[in-house]
PDB file of C-alpha atoms in Angstrom:
ATOM      1  CA  MET I   1    -136.808 -65.959 127.957  1.00 32.00           C
ATOM      2  CA  GLN I   2    -133.255 -67.270 127.829  1.00 38.00           C
ATOM      3  CA  GLN I   3    -133.467 -67.921 124.098  1.00 40.00           C
ATOM      4  CA  SER I   4    -134.691 -64.398 123.347  1.00 43.00           C
ATOM      5  CA  GLU I   5    -131.840 -62.933 125.386  1.00 44.00           C
ATOM      6  CA  GLU I   6    -129.314 -64.956 123.384  1.00 52.00           C
ATOM      7  CA  SER I   7    -130.922 -64.366 119.991  1.00 56.00           C
ATOM      8  CA  VAL I   8    -128.604 -62.554 117.639  1.00 64.00           C
ATOM      9  CA  GLN I   9    -129.243 -60.400 114.639  1.00 80.00           C
ATOM     10  CA  ARG I  10    -128.017 -62.298 111.623  1.00 93.00           C
ATOM     11  CA  HIS I  11    -125.100 -60.813 109.742  1.00 97.00           C
ATOM     12  CA  ARG I  12    -125.988 -60.500 106.054  1.00 98.00           C
ATOM     13  CA  VAL I  13    -123.402 -61.842 103.600  1.00 98.00           C
ATOM     14  CA  VAL I  14    -124.036 -60.989  99.937  1.00 98.00           C
ATOM     15  CA  VAL I  15    -122.092 -63.013  97.361  1.00 98.00           C
ATOM     16  CA  LEU I  16    -121.620 -61.246  94.024  1.00 97.00           C
ATOM     17  CA  ALA I  17    -121.759 -63.710  91.112  1.00 96.00           C
ATOM     18  CA  LEU I  18    -119.883 -62.544  88.001  1.00 94.00           C
ATOM     19  CA  ASP I  19    -120.028 -64.115  84.546  1.00 92.00           C
ATOM     20  CA  GLY I  20    -117.421 -66.870  84.442  1.00 93.00           C
ATOM     21  CA  VAL I  21    -117.756 -67.488  88.190  1.00 94.00           C
ATOM     22  CA  ILE I  22    -116.157 -70.701  89.438  1.00 92.00           C
ATOM     23  CA  PRO I  23    -118.967 -72.782  91.023  1.00 94.00           C
ATOM     24  CA  PHE I  24    -116.754 -74.193  93.781  1.00 95.00           C
ATOM     25  CA  GLU I  25    -115.769 -70.743  94.984  1.00 95.00           C
ATOM     26  CA  LEU I  26    -119.299 -69.399  94.609  1.00 96.00           C
ATOM     27  CA  GLY I  27    -120.487 -72.101  97.004  1.00 96.00           C
ATOM     28  CA  ILE I  28    -117.845 -71.610  99.709  1.00 97.00           C
ATOM     29  CA  PRO I  29    -119.556 -68.704 101.554  1.00 97.00           C
ATOM     30  CA  HIS I  30    -122.897 -70.546 101.562  1.00 97.00           C
ATOM     31  CA  ARG I  31    -121.339 -73.681 103.003  1.00 96.00           C
ATOM     32  CA  ILE I  32    -119.211 -71.993 105.685  1.00 97.00           C
ATOM     33  CA  PHE I  33    -121.399 -69.093 106.823  1.00 97.00           C
ATOM     34  CA  GLY I  34    -124.585 -71.071 106.249  1.00 95.00           C
ATOM     35  CA  ARG I  35    -123.436 -73.690 108.795  1.00 94.00           C
ATOM     36  CA  ALA I  36    -122.427 -71.213 111.506  1.00 96.00           C
ATOM     37  CA  TRP I  37    -124.929 -71.551 114.340  1.00 94.00           C
ATOM     38  CA  HIS I  38    -125.209 -70.105 117.817  1.00 92.00           C
ATOM     39  CA  PRO I  39    -123.631 -72.713 120.138  1.00 87.00           C
ATOM     40  CA  ARG I  40    -126.617 -72.808 122.513  1.00 87.00           C
ATOM     41  CA  THR I  41    -129.730 -71.796 120.580  1.00 90.00           C
ATOM     42  CA  ARG I  42    -128.515 -73.246 117.226  1.00 89.00           C
ATOM     43  CA  GLU I  43    -129.862 -70.171 115.491  1.00 94.00           C
ATOM     44  CA  PRO I  44    -128.146 -69.251 112.203  1.00 95.00           C
ATOM     45  CA  LEU I  45    -125.602 -66.490 112.756  1.00 97.00           C
ATOM     46  CA  TYR I  46    -125.487 -65.370 109.121  1.00 98.00           C
ATOM     47  CA  GLU I  47    -127.877 -64.831 106.247  1.00 97.00           C
ATOM     48  CA  VAL I  48    -126.184 -65.646 102.939  1.00 98.00           C
ATOM     49  CA  ILE I  49    -127.665 -64.525  99.640  1.00 97.00           C
ATOM     50  CA  THR I  50    -126.363 -64.364  96.079  1.00 97.00           C
ATOM     51  CA  CYS I  51    -126.847 -61.545  93.633  1.00 97.00           C
ATOM     52  CA  ALA I  52    -126.025 -60.887  90.008  1.00 95.00           C
ATOM     53  CA  VAL I  53    -124.262 -57.856  88.556  1.00 94.00           C
ATOM     54  CA  ARG I  54    -127.244 -57.190  86.298  1.00 90.00           C
ATOM     55  CA  ASP I  55    -130.951 -57.878  86.697  1.00 87.00           C
ATOM     56  CA  ALA I  56    -131.765 -61.022  88.691  1.00 82.00           C
ATOM     57  CA  ALA I  57    -133.604 -62.521  85.719  1.00 79.00           C
ATOM     58  CA  ASP I  58    -130.460 -62.323  83.579  1.00 86.00           C
ATOM     59  CA  PRO I  59    -128.612 -65.687  83.942  1.00 92.00           C
ATOM     60  CA  VAL I  60    -124.996 -65.665  85.112  1.00 93.00           C
ATOM     61  CA  GLU I  61    -122.787 -67.842  82.919  1.00 91.00           C
ATOM     62  CA  ALA I  62    -120.692 -70.054  85.188  1.00 93.00           C
ATOM     63  CA  GLU I  63    -117.230 -71.339  84.338  1.00 90.00           C
ATOM     64  CA  ALA I  64    -118.827 -74.806  84.145  1.00 91.00           C
ATOM     65  CA  ASP I  65    -121.369 -76.052  81.581  1.00 92.00           C
ATOM     66  CA  PHE I  66    -124.376 -74.395  83.221  1.00 93.00           C
ATOM     67  CA  SER I  67    -125.861 -71.012  84.014  1.00 93.00           C
ATOM     68  CA  ILE I  68    -126.982 -69.609  87.362  1.00 92.00           C
ATOM     69  CA  VAL I  69    -130.162 -67.649  87.972  1.00 93.00           C
ATOM     70  CA  THR I  70    -130.058 -65.628  91.184  1.00 94.00           C
ATOM     71  CA  ARG I  71    -133.029 -64.296  93.100  1.00 93.00           C
ATOM     72  CA  HIS I  72    -131.460 -60.878  93.589  1.00 96.00           C
ATOM     73  CA  GLY I  73    -130.012 -58.112  91.476  1.00 95.00           C
ATOM     74  CA  PRO I  74    -127.196 -55.724  92.449  1.00 96.00           C
ATOM     75  CA  GLU I  75    -129.467 -53.482  94.509  1.00 97.00           C
ATOM     76  CA  VAL I  76    -129.303 -56.021  97.374  1.00 97.00           C
ATOM     77  CA  LEU I  77    -125.627 -55.074  97.838  1.00 98.00           C
ATOM     78  CA  ALA I  78    -126.908 -51.989  99.656  1.00 98.00           C
ATOM     79  CA  THR I  79    -128.186 -54.255 102.461  1.00 98.00           C
ATOM     80  CA  ALA I  80    -124.951 -56.228 102.945  1.00 98.00           C
ATOM     81  CA  ASP I  81    -122.862 -56.314 106.100  1.00 98.00           C
ATOM     82  CA  THR I  82    -120.225 -58.283 104.168  1.00 98.00           C
ATOM     83  CA  VAL I  83    -119.789 -58.504 100.390  1.00 98.00           C
ATOM     84  CA  ILE I  84    -117.869 -61.475  98.955  1.00 98.00           C
ATOM     85  CA  VAL I  85    -116.539 -61.544  95.390  1.00 98.00           C
ATOM     86  CA  PRO I  86    -115.567 -65.057  94.226  1.00 96.00           C
ATOM     87  CA  ALA I  87    -113.184 -65.611  91.310  1.00 92.00           C
ATOM     88  CA  SER I  88    -114.236 -65.417  87.679  1.00 91.00           C
ATOM     89  CA  TYR I  89    -112.504 -66.581  84.508  1.00 83.00           C
ATOM     90  CA  GLU I  90    -114.180 -63.842  82.466  1.00 82.00           C
ATOM     91  CA  LEU I  91    -112.954 -60.575  83.952  1.00 81.00           C
ATOM     92  CA  GLY I  92    -112.395 -59.117  80.474  1.00 77.00           C
ATOM     93  CA  THR I  93    -111.173 -55.517  80.494  1.00 82.00           C
ATOM     94  CA  LEU I  94    -110.712 -55.707  84.244  1.00 88.00           C
ATOM     95  CA  TYR I  95    -107.980 -58.336  83.872  1.00 84.00           C
ATOM     96  CA  GLU I  96    -106.472 -56.690  80.793  1.00 87.00           C
ATOM     97  CA  GLU I  97    -106.699 -53.014  81.782  1.00 91.00           C
ATOM     98  CA  GLY I  98    -107.405 -52.956  85.525  1.00 93.00           C
ATOM     99  CA  ARG I  99    -110.704 -51.111  85.262  1.00 93.00           C
ATOM    100  CA  LEU I 100    -114.261 -52.098  86.117  1.00 94.00           C
ATOM    101  CA  THR I 101    -116.858 -52.708  83.442  1.00 91.00           C
ATOM    102  CA  PRO I 102    -119.756 -50.230  83.562  1.00 92.00           C
ATOM    103  CA  ASP I 103    -122.127 -52.946  84.861  1.00 93.00           C
ATOM    104  CA  LEU I 104    -119.760 -53.944  87.644  1.00 95.00           C
ATOM    105  CA  ALA I 105    -119.033 -50.336  88.611  1.00 95.00           C
ATOM    106  CA  ALA I 106    -122.766 -49.633  88.809  1.00 96.00           C
ATOM    107  CA  ALA I 107    -123.312 -52.736  90.936  1.00 96.00           C
ATOM    108  CA  LEU I 108    -120.562 -51.869  93.422  1.00 97.00           C
ATOM    109  CA  ALA I 109    -121.929 -48.344  93.732  1.00 97.00           C
ATOM    110  CA  HIS I 110    -124.729 -49.880  95.823  1.00 98.00           C
ATOM    111  CA  VAL I 111    -122.284 -50.962  98.546  1.00 98.00           C
ATOM    112  CA  ARG I 112    -122.553 -48.820 101.677  1.00 97.00           C
ATOM    113  CA  PRO I 113    -119.448 -47.203 103.201  1.00 96.00           C
ATOM    114  CA  GLY I 114    -118.050 -49.366 105.982  1.00 95.00           C
ATOM    115  CA  THR I 115    -119.270 -52.636 104.484  1.00 98.00           C
ATOM    116  CA  ARG I 116    -116.772 -55.461 104.946  1.00 98.00           C
ATOM    117  CA  MET I 117    -115.335 -56.405 101.552  1.00 98.00           C
ATOM    118  CA  VAL I 118    -113.936 -59.879 100.841  1.00 98.00           C
ATOM    119  CA  SER I 119    -112.485 -61.538  97.756  1.00 97.00           C
ATOM    120  CA  ILE I 120    -111.759 -65.175  96.973  1.00 97.00           C
ATOM    121  CA  CYS I 121    -108.858 -65.935  94.614  1.00 95.00           C
ATOM    122  CA  THR I 122    -108.871 -63.566  91.604  1.00 93.00           C
ATOM    123  CA  GLY I 123    -111.908 -61.776  92.962  1.00 95.00           C
ATOM    124  CA  SER I 124    -109.174 -59.528  94.365  1.00 96.00           C
ATOM    125  CA  TRP I 125    -108.929 -57.900  90.922  1.00 96.00           C
ATOM    126  CA  VAL I 126    -112.441 -56.555  91.404  1.00 97.00           C
ATOM    127  CA  LEU I 127    -111.619 -55.059  94.816  1.00 98.00           C
ATOM    128  CA  ALA I 128    -108.383 -53.562  93.488  1.00 97.00           C
ATOM    129  CA  ALA I 129    -110.019 -52.018  90.430  1.00 97.00           C
ATOM    130  CA  ALA I 130    -112.717 -50.549  92.679  1.00 97.00           C
ATOM    131  CA  GLY I 131    -110.048 -48.891  94.852  1.00 97.00           C
ATOM    132  CA  TYR I 132    -110.621 -50.962  98.000  1.00 97.00           C
ATOM    133  CA  LEU I 133    -107.023 -52.224  98.044  1.00 97.00           C
ATOM    134  CA  ASP I 134    -105.157 -48.944  97.402  1.00 96.00           C
ATOM    135  CA  GLY I 135    -102.136 -48.845  99.707  1.00 96.00           C
ATOM    136  CA  ARG I 136    -103.272 -51.992 101.527  1.00 95.00           C
ATOM    137  CA  PRO I 137    -101.892 -55.529 101.869  1.00 94.00           C
ATOM    138  CA  ALA I 138    -103.636 -58.214  99.827  1.00 96.00           C
ATOM    139  CA  THR I 139    -103.180 -61.603  98.219  1.00 95.00           C
ATOM    140  CA  THR I 140    -104.519 -63.519  95.240  1.00 94.00           C
ATOM    141  CA  HIS I 141    -103.832 -66.823  93.494  1.00 92.00           C
ATOM    142  CA  TRP I 142    -100.064 -67.333  93.379  1.00 89.00           C
ATOM    143  CA  ALA I 143    -100.146 -67.898  89.597  1.00 90.00           C
ATOM    144  CA  ASP I 144    -101.624 -64.410  89.084  1.00 92.00           C
ATOM    145  CA  ALA I 145     -99.702 -62.542  91.781  1.00 92.00           C
ATOM    146  CA  GLU I 146     -97.050 -60.993  89.523  1.00 93.00           C
ATOM    147  CA  ALA I 147     -99.601 -59.791  86.971  1.00 94.00           C
ATOM    148  CA  PHE I 148    -101.786 -58.507  89.803  1.00 95.00           C
ATOM    149  CA  GLN I 149     -98.893 -56.498  91.256  1.00 95.00           C
ATOM    150  CA  ARG I 150     -98.010 -55.011  87.852  1.00 95.00           C
ATOM    151  CA  MET I 151    -101.613 -54.019  87.210  1.00 96.00           C
ATOM    152  CA  PHE I 152    -102.125 -52.524  90.677  1.00 96.00           C
ATOM    153  CA  PRO I 153     -98.740 -51.246  91.903  1.00 96.00           C
ATOM    154  CA  SER I 154    -100.234 -49.468  94.924  1.00 96.00           C
ATOM    155  CA  VAL I 155    -101.384 -52.795  96.405  1.00 96.00           C
ATOM    156  CA  ARG I 156     -98.937 -54.534  98.764  1.00 95.00           C
ATOM    157  CA  VAL I 157     -99.204 -58.060  97.353  1.00 94.00           C
ATOM    158  CA  ASP I 158     -98.169 -61.060  99.464  1.00 91.00           C
ATOM    159  CA  ALA I 159     -98.277 -64.193  97.306  1.00 88.00           C
ATOM    160  CA  ASP I 160     -97.167 -66.549 100.081  1.00 83.00           C
ATOM    161  CA  VAL I 161    -100.118 -66.415 102.456  1.00 85.00           C
ATOM    162  CA  LEU I 162    -103.506 -68.143 102.375  1.00 89.00           C
ATOM    163  CA  PHE I 163    -105.362 -64.925 103.173  1.00 91.00           C
ATOM    164  CA  VAL I 164    -104.846 -61.340 104.315  1.00 93.00           C
ATOM    165  CA  ASP I 165    -107.030 -59.741 106.981  1.00 92.00           C
ATOM    166  CA  ASP I 166    -106.752 -55.956 106.836  1.00 93.00           C
ATOM    167  CA  GLY I 167    -109.753 -55.236 109.009  1.00 92.00           C
ATOM    168  CA  ASP I 168    -112.653 -54.255 106.792  1.00 96.00           C
ATOM    169  CA  VAL I 169    -111.047 -55.603 103.595  1.00 97.00           C
ATOM    170  CA  LEU I 170    -109.927 -59.230 103.327  1.00 96.00           C
ATOM    171  CA  THR I 171    -108.495 -61.209 100.414  1.00 97.00           C
ATOM    172  CA  SER I 172    -107.779 -64.903  99.981  1.00 95.00           C
ATOM    173  CA  ALA I 173    -105.337 -66.845  97.866  1.00 92.00           C
ATOM    174  CA  GLY I 174    -106.364 -69.359  95.228  1.00 88.00           C
ATOM    175  CA  VAL I 175    -109.511 -71.475  95.222  1.00 83.00           C
ATOM    176  CA  ALA I 176    -109.775 -73.512  98.471  1.00 91.00           C
ATOM    177  CA  ALA I 177    -108.055 -70.722 100.415  1.00 92.00           C
ATOM    178  CA  GLY I 178    -111.510 -69.156 100.338  1.00 95.00           C
ATOM    179  CA  ILE I 179    -112.505 -71.802 102.888  1.00 95.00           C
ATOM    180  CA  ASP I 180    -109.646 -70.720 105.142  1.00 92.00           C
ATOM    181  CA  LEU I 181    -110.684 -67.085 104.885  1.00 94.00           C
ATOM    182  CA  CYS I 182    -114.384 -67.724 105.532  1.00 96.00           C
ATOM    183  CA  LEU I 183    -113.565 -69.885 108.565  1.00 94.00           C
ATOM    184  CA  HIS I 184    -111.269 -67.106 109.772  1.00 92.00           C
ATOM    185  CA  LEU I 185    -114.138 -64.629 109.523  1.00 95.00           C
ATOM    186  CA  VAL I 186    -116.447 -66.928 111.501  1.00 95.00           C
ATOM    187  CA  ARG I 187    -113.679 -67.298 114.093  1.00 90.00           C
ATOM    188  CA  ARG I 188    -113.177 -63.531 114.195  1.00 90.00           C
ATOM    189  CA  ASP I 189    -116.896 -62.839 114.481  1.00 93.00           C
ATOM    190  CA  HIS I 190    -117.948 -65.594 116.890  1.00 91.00           C
ATOM    191  CA  GLY I 191    -114.870 -67.376 118.265  1.00 87.00           C
ATOM    192  CA  ALA I 192    -112.942 -70.552 117.604  1.00 84.00           C
ATOM    193  CA  GLY I 193    -115.656 -72.818 119.008  1.00 86.00           C
ATOM    194  CA  VAL I 194    -118.188 -71.866 116.328  1.00 91.00           C
ATOM    195  CA  ALA I 195    -115.554 -71.952 113.565  1.00 90.00           C
ATOM    196  CA  ASN I 196    -114.297 -75.365 114.674  1.00 88.00           C
ATOM    197  CA  ASP I 197    -117.854 -76.707 114.667  1.00 91.00           C
ATOM    198  CA  VAL I 198    -118.329 -75.497 111.086  1.00 93.00           C
ATOM    199  CA  ALA I 199    -114.981 -77.015 110.069  1.00 90.00           C
ATOM    200  CA  ARG I 200    -115.819 -80.394 111.580  1.00 88.00           C
ATOM    201  CA  ARG I 201    -119.146 -80.618 109.765  1.00 90.00           C
ATOM    202  CA  THR I 202    -117.523 -79.435 106.536  1.00 89.00           C
ATOM    203  CA  VAL I 203    -114.743 -82.040 107.035  1.00 88.00           C
ATOM    204  CA  VAL I 204    -111.917 -79.529 106.638  1.00 86.00           C
ATOM    205  CA  PRO I 205    -109.188 -78.442 109.069  1.00 80.00           C
ATOM    206  CA  PRO I 206    -110.206 -75.413 111.149  1.00 77.00           C
ATOM    207  CA  HIS I 207    -106.806 -73.857 110.473  1.00 72.00           C
ATOM    208  CA  ARG I 208    -104.227 -74.760 107.821  1.00 71.00           C
ATOM    209  CA  ASP I 209    -100.562 -74.197 108.520  1.00 62.00           C
ATOM    210  CA  GLY I 210     -98.280 -72.304 106.193  1.00 56.00           C
ATOM    211  CA  GLY I 211     -99.272 -70.358 103.102  1.00 57.00           C
ATOM    212  CA  GLN I 212     -99.876 -70.987  99.446  1.00 58.00           C
ATOM    213  CA  ALA I 213     -96.113 -71.053  98.853  1.00 50.00           C
ATOM    214  CA  GLN I 214     -96.262 -74.745  99.740  1.00 45.00           C
ATOM    215  CA  TYR I 215     -98.569 -75.384  96.747  1.00 53.00           C
ATOM    216  CA  ILE I 216     -96.369 -73.778  94.108  1.00 49.00           C
ATOM    217  CA  GLN I 217     -94.821 -76.466  91.944  1.00 47.00           C
ATOM    218  CA  ARG I 218     -91.053 -76.561  92.364  1.00 42.00           C
ATOM    219  CA  PRO I 219     -88.481 -79.202  91.435  1.00 41.00           C
ATOM    220  CA  VAL I 220     -87.491 -81.139  94.547  1.00 38.00           C
ATOM    221  CA  PRO I 221     -85.066 -84.013  95.092  1.00 36.00           C
ATOM    222  CA  GLU I 222     -86.382 -87.529  95.640  1.00 40.00           C
ATOM    223  CA  THR I 223     -85.343 -87.374  99.298  1.00 39.00           C
ATOM    224  CA  GLN I 224     -88.207 -84.911  99.779  1.00 43.00           C
ATOM    225  CA  LEU I 225     -90.459 -87.982 100.020  1.00 47.00           C
ATOM    226  CA  ALA I 226     -89.496 -88.118 103.707  1.00 54.00           C
ATOM    227  CA  SER I 227     -92.176 -86.463 105.849  1.00 80.00           C
ATOM    228  CA  THR I 228     -92.145 -84.407 109.050  1.00 88.00           C
ATOM    229  CA  MET I 229     -95.641 -85.565 110.003  1.00 87.00           C
ATOM    230  CA  ASN I 230     -94.511 -87.695 112.961  1.00 89.00           C
ATOM    231  CA  ALA I 231     -92.594 -84.769 114.447  1.00 92.00           C
ATOM    232  CA  ARG I 232     -95.636 -82.534 114.195  1.00 90.00           C
ATOM    233  CA  ALA I 233     -97.889 -85.128 115.827  1.00 89.00           C
ATOM    234  CA  TRP I 234     -95.343 -85.571 118.618  1.00 93.00           C
ATOM    235  CA  ALA I 235     -95.074 -81.821 119.161  1.00 93.00           C
ATOM    236  CA  LEU I 236     -98.864 -81.425 119.417  1.00 91.00           C
ATOM    237  CA  ALA I 237     -98.918 -84.092 122.124  1.00 91.00           C
ATOM    238  CA  HIS I 238     -96.150 -82.284 124.049  1.00 93.00           C
ATOM    239  CA  LEU I 239     -97.148 -78.625 123.587  1.00 92.00           C
ATOM    240  CA  HIS I 240     -97.200 -78.110 127.355  1.00 92.00           C
ATOM    241  CA  GLU I 241     -93.499 -78.993 127.547  1.00 93.00           C
ATOM    242  CA  PRO I 242     -90.430 -77.047 126.378  1.00 93.00           C
ATOM    243  CA  ILE I 243     -89.711 -78.238 122.823  1.00 94.00           C
ATOM    244  CA  GLN I 244     -86.380 -77.716 121.115  1.00 94.00           C
ATOM    245  CA  LEU I 245     -85.788 -77.988 117.393  1.00 93.00           C
ATOM    246  CA  ARG I 246     -83.496 -80.958 117.962  1.00 93.00           C
ATOM    247  CA  ASP I 247     -86.326 -82.741 119.823  1.00 95.00           C
ATOM    248  CA  MET I 248     -88.536 -82.547 116.743  1.00 95.00           C
ATOM    249  CA  ALA I 249     -85.689 -83.530 114.407  1.00 93.00           C
ATOM    250  CA  GLU I 250     -85.018 -86.631 116.514  1.00 94.00           C
ATOM    251  CA  GLN I 251     -88.589 -87.834 115.936  1.00 93.00           C
ATOM    252  CA  GLU I 252     -87.725 -88.179 112.242  1.00 92.00           C
ATOM    253  CA  SER I 253     -84.114 -89.322 112.792  1.00 92.00           C
ATOM    254  CA  MET I 254     -82.867 -86.283 110.875  1.00 92.00           C
ATOM    255  CA  SER I 255     -80.203 -83.698 111.502  1.00 93.00           C
ATOM    256  CA  VAL I 256     -81.540 -80.316 112.621  1.00 93.00           C
ATOM    257  CA  ARG I 257     -80.460 -78.753 109.335  1.00 92.00           C
ATOM    258  CA  THR I 258     -82.153 -81.384 107.164  1.00 92.00           C
ATOM    259  CA  PHE I 259     -85.281 -81.391 109.307  1.00 93.00           C
ATOM    260  CA  THR I 260     -85.598 -77.600 109.172  1.00 92.00           C
ATOM    261  CA  ARG I 261     -85.299 -77.590 105.379  1.00 90.00           C
ATOM    262  CA  ARG I 262     -87.771 -80.442 104.923  1.00 90.00           C
ATOM    263  CA  PHE I 263     -90.226 -78.917 107.395  1.00 90.00           C
ATOM    264  CA  ARG I 264     -90.273 -75.553 105.631  1.00 87.00           C
ATOM    265  CA  GLU I 265     -90.661 -77.179 102.210  1.00 83.00           C
ATOM    266  CA  GLU I 266     -93.502 -79.372 103.435  1.00 82.00           C
ATOM    267  CA  VAL I 267     -95.419 -77.016 105.740  1.00 83.00           C
ATOM    268  CA  GLY I 268     -94.545 -73.597 104.334  1.00 80.00           C
ATOM    269  CA  VAL I 269     -93.200 -72.049 107.561  1.00 84.00           C
ATOM    270  CA  SER I 270     -90.281 -72.735 109.899  1.00 91.00           C
ATOM    271  CA  PRO I 271     -90.685 -75.238 112.779  1.00 93.00           C
ATOM    272  CA  GLY I 272     -90.514 -72.375 115.270  1.00 93.00           C
ATOM    273  CA  GLN I 273     -93.273 -70.412 113.519  1.00 91.00           C
ATOM    274  CA  TRP I 274     -95.442 -73.516 113.296  1.00 92.00           C
ATOM    275  CA  LEU I 275     -94.921 -74.347 116.967  1.00 93.00           C
ATOM    276  CA  THR I 276     -95.846 -70.827 118.073  1.00 93.00           C
ATOM    277  CA  ARG I 277     -98.988 -70.944 115.942  1.00 89.00           C
ATOM    278  CA  GLN I 278    -100.071 -74.241 117.514  1.00 91.00           C
ATOM    279  CA  ARG I 279     -99.526 -72.809 120.986  1.00 93.00           C
ATOM    280  CA  VAL I 280    -101.576 -69.737 120.135  1.00 90.00           C
ATOM    281  CA  GLU I 281    -104.411 -71.991 118.912  1.00 87.00           C
ATOM    282  CA  ARG I 282    -104.204 -74.111 122.079  1.00 90.00           C
ATOM    283  CA  ALA I 283    -104.324 -70.970 124.212  1.00 92.00           C
ATOM    284  CA  ARG I 284    -107.327 -69.667 122.300  1.00 87.00           C
ATOM    285  CA  HIS I 285    -109.189 -72.914 122.844  1.00 86.00           C
ATOM    286  CA  LEU I 286    -108.453 -72.962 126.574  1.00 91.00           C
ATOM    287  CA  LEU I 287    -109.355 -69.292 127.016  1.00 90.00           C
ATOM    288  CA  GLU I 288    -112.699 -69.904 125.322  1.00 84.00           C
ATOM    289  CA  SER I 289    -113.653 -73.275 126.765  1.00 85.00           C
ATOM    290  CA  SER I 290    -112.165 -73.471 130.269  1.00 89.00           C
ATOM    291  CA  ALA I 291    -112.096 -71.583 133.541  1.00 90.00           C
ATOM    292  CA  LEU I 292    -108.346 -72.088 133.952  1.00 93.00           C
ATOM    293  CA  SER I 293    -106.385 -69.108 135.184  1.00 94.00           C
ATOM    294  CA  ILE I 294    -104.317 -67.108 132.692  1.00 95.00           C
ATOM    295  CA  ASP I 295    -101.143 -68.523 134.259  1.00 95.00           C
ATOM    296  CA  GLN I 296    -102.397 -72.106 133.889  1.00 95.00           C
ATOM    297  CA  VAL I 297    -103.454 -71.537 130.260  1.00 94.00           C
ATOM    298  CA  ALA I 298     -99.980 -70.192 129.545  1.00 94.00           C
ATOM    299  CA  ARG I 299     -98.387 -73.302 131.063  1.00 95.00           C
ATOM    300  CA  ASP I 300    -100.737 -75.758 129.317  1.00 95.00           C
ATOM    301  CA  ALA I 301    -100.183 -74.068 125.950  1.00 94.00           C
ATOM    302  CA  GLY I 302     -96.429 -74.232 126.395  1.00 95.00           C
ATOM    303  CA  PHE I 303     -95.728 -70.526 126.748  1.00 95.00           C
ATOM    304  CA  GLY I 304     -94.416 -70.975 130.266  1.00 92.00           C
ATOM    305  CA  THR I 305     -95.456 -67.590 131.627  1.00 94.00           C
ATOM    306  CA  ALA I 306     -98.483 -65.357 131.275  1.00 94.00           C
ATOM    307  CA  GLN I 307     -96.233 -62.558 130.022  1.00 94.00           C
ATOM    308  CA  SER I 308     -94.882 -64.720 127.192  1.00 94.00           C
ATOM    309  CA  MET I 309     -98.396 -65.780 126.199  1.00 94.00           C
ATOM    310  CA  ARG I 310     -99.588 -62.177 126.316  1.00 93.00           C
ATOM    311  CA  GLN I 311     -96.834 -61.107 123.938  1.00 93.00           C
ATOM    312  CA  HIS I 312     -97.561 -63.903 121.472  1.00 91.00           C
ATOM    313  CA  LEU I 313    -101.344 -63.413 121.499  1.00 88.00           C
ATOM    314  CA  GLN I 314    -100.903 -59.679 121.112  1.00 86.00           C
ATOM    315  CA  ALA I 315     -98.679 -60.268 118.075  1.00 85.00           C
ATOM    316  CA  ALA I 316    -100.952 -62.906 116.515  1.00 82.00           C
ATOM    317  CA  LEU I 317    -104.416 -61.593 117.387  1.00 76.00           C
ATOM    318  CA  GLY I 318    -103.924 -57.992 118.469  1.00 78.00           C
ATOM    319  CA  VAL I 319    -105.549 -58.586 121.875  1.00 80.00           C
ATOM    320  CA  THR I 320    -104.478 -59.660 125.365  1.00 88.00           C
ATOM    321  CA  PRO I 321    -105.509 -63.058 126.803  1.00 91.00           C
ATOM    322  CA  ARG I 322    -107.976 -61.414 129.195  1.00 90.00           C
ATOM    323  CA  ALA I 323    -109.566 -59.350 126.415  1.00 85.00           C
ATOM    324  CA  TYR I 324    -109.827 -62.433 124.199  1.00 82.00           C
ATOM    325  CA  ARG I 325    -111.503 -64.450 126.953  1.00 85.00           C
ATOM    326  CA  ALA I 326    -113.901 -61.595 127.740  1.00 81.00           C
ATOM    327  CA  THR I 327    -114.942 -61.471 124.084  1.00 71.00           C
ATOM    328  CA  PHE I 328    -115.223 -65.151 123.179  1.00 69.00           C
ATOM    329  CA  ARG I 329    -115.822 -67.220 126.298  1.00 65.00           C
TER     330      ARG I 329
END
């Protein structure tokens, strides 16, 4: 009886495979959503299927030295709760002129209003050409961001982040950032516990700090070889305490100015932003997994007061601590 009460209707994720699809990115949704299980019943929480733009019997030419034959054609898009468009190296007129090919336009016409739309890397060009990103924030691979902005001036492009969540439309940065976005969706749908479980079994971090700005190649001096890793490890072990910037700098025997510069270059955000993000994640974990009072969670996460934690969670997640616990515990 208990199992039937906890059984959930599986959320259907349909992955649209385009000619020139990058196999790594095509496989990300299957790996992440396909390993998301109910924490007690171990039932799959998602159903992940792949479809082609044309007839299912028509092979999709991958970016690698093989073709892919899907079991479904574009009509299955009409059954999707979430549609994911991975990157392709053969966008043709879409990349050159910003318009959908007739086949792709016909395929996307199957998508129901209100379906959650997601792109990985340059799959964002498909969403933009289809009008899903008009007037909305989005990201794409940093190497294509300028061309993307020129082609779609109404899109508010942010080339520094790993992904953008704008509610029912989400976009990720280049390649492996698709993992970050899919884990974020699992976390949003079912809480940090389920997402962390998927991350552990996939052997990836449940949350990466910074954005894709840290992966853009830039000339740096040799002194950049010095790391801020020890300071970060120390801070994580002392999150429940007040932490000043000079405390972190002392862990690396650096001046505050040098440490701040090195930290931003290495992690992609300022030490203060990183520290707040870690405290938000600690608070989320405690709200989900413990019966501690809101005041105690605030102290253990290093926010000091419940009011401070409420402000930070509201800014980061859009919900109060009590609402978050009611949803995910």
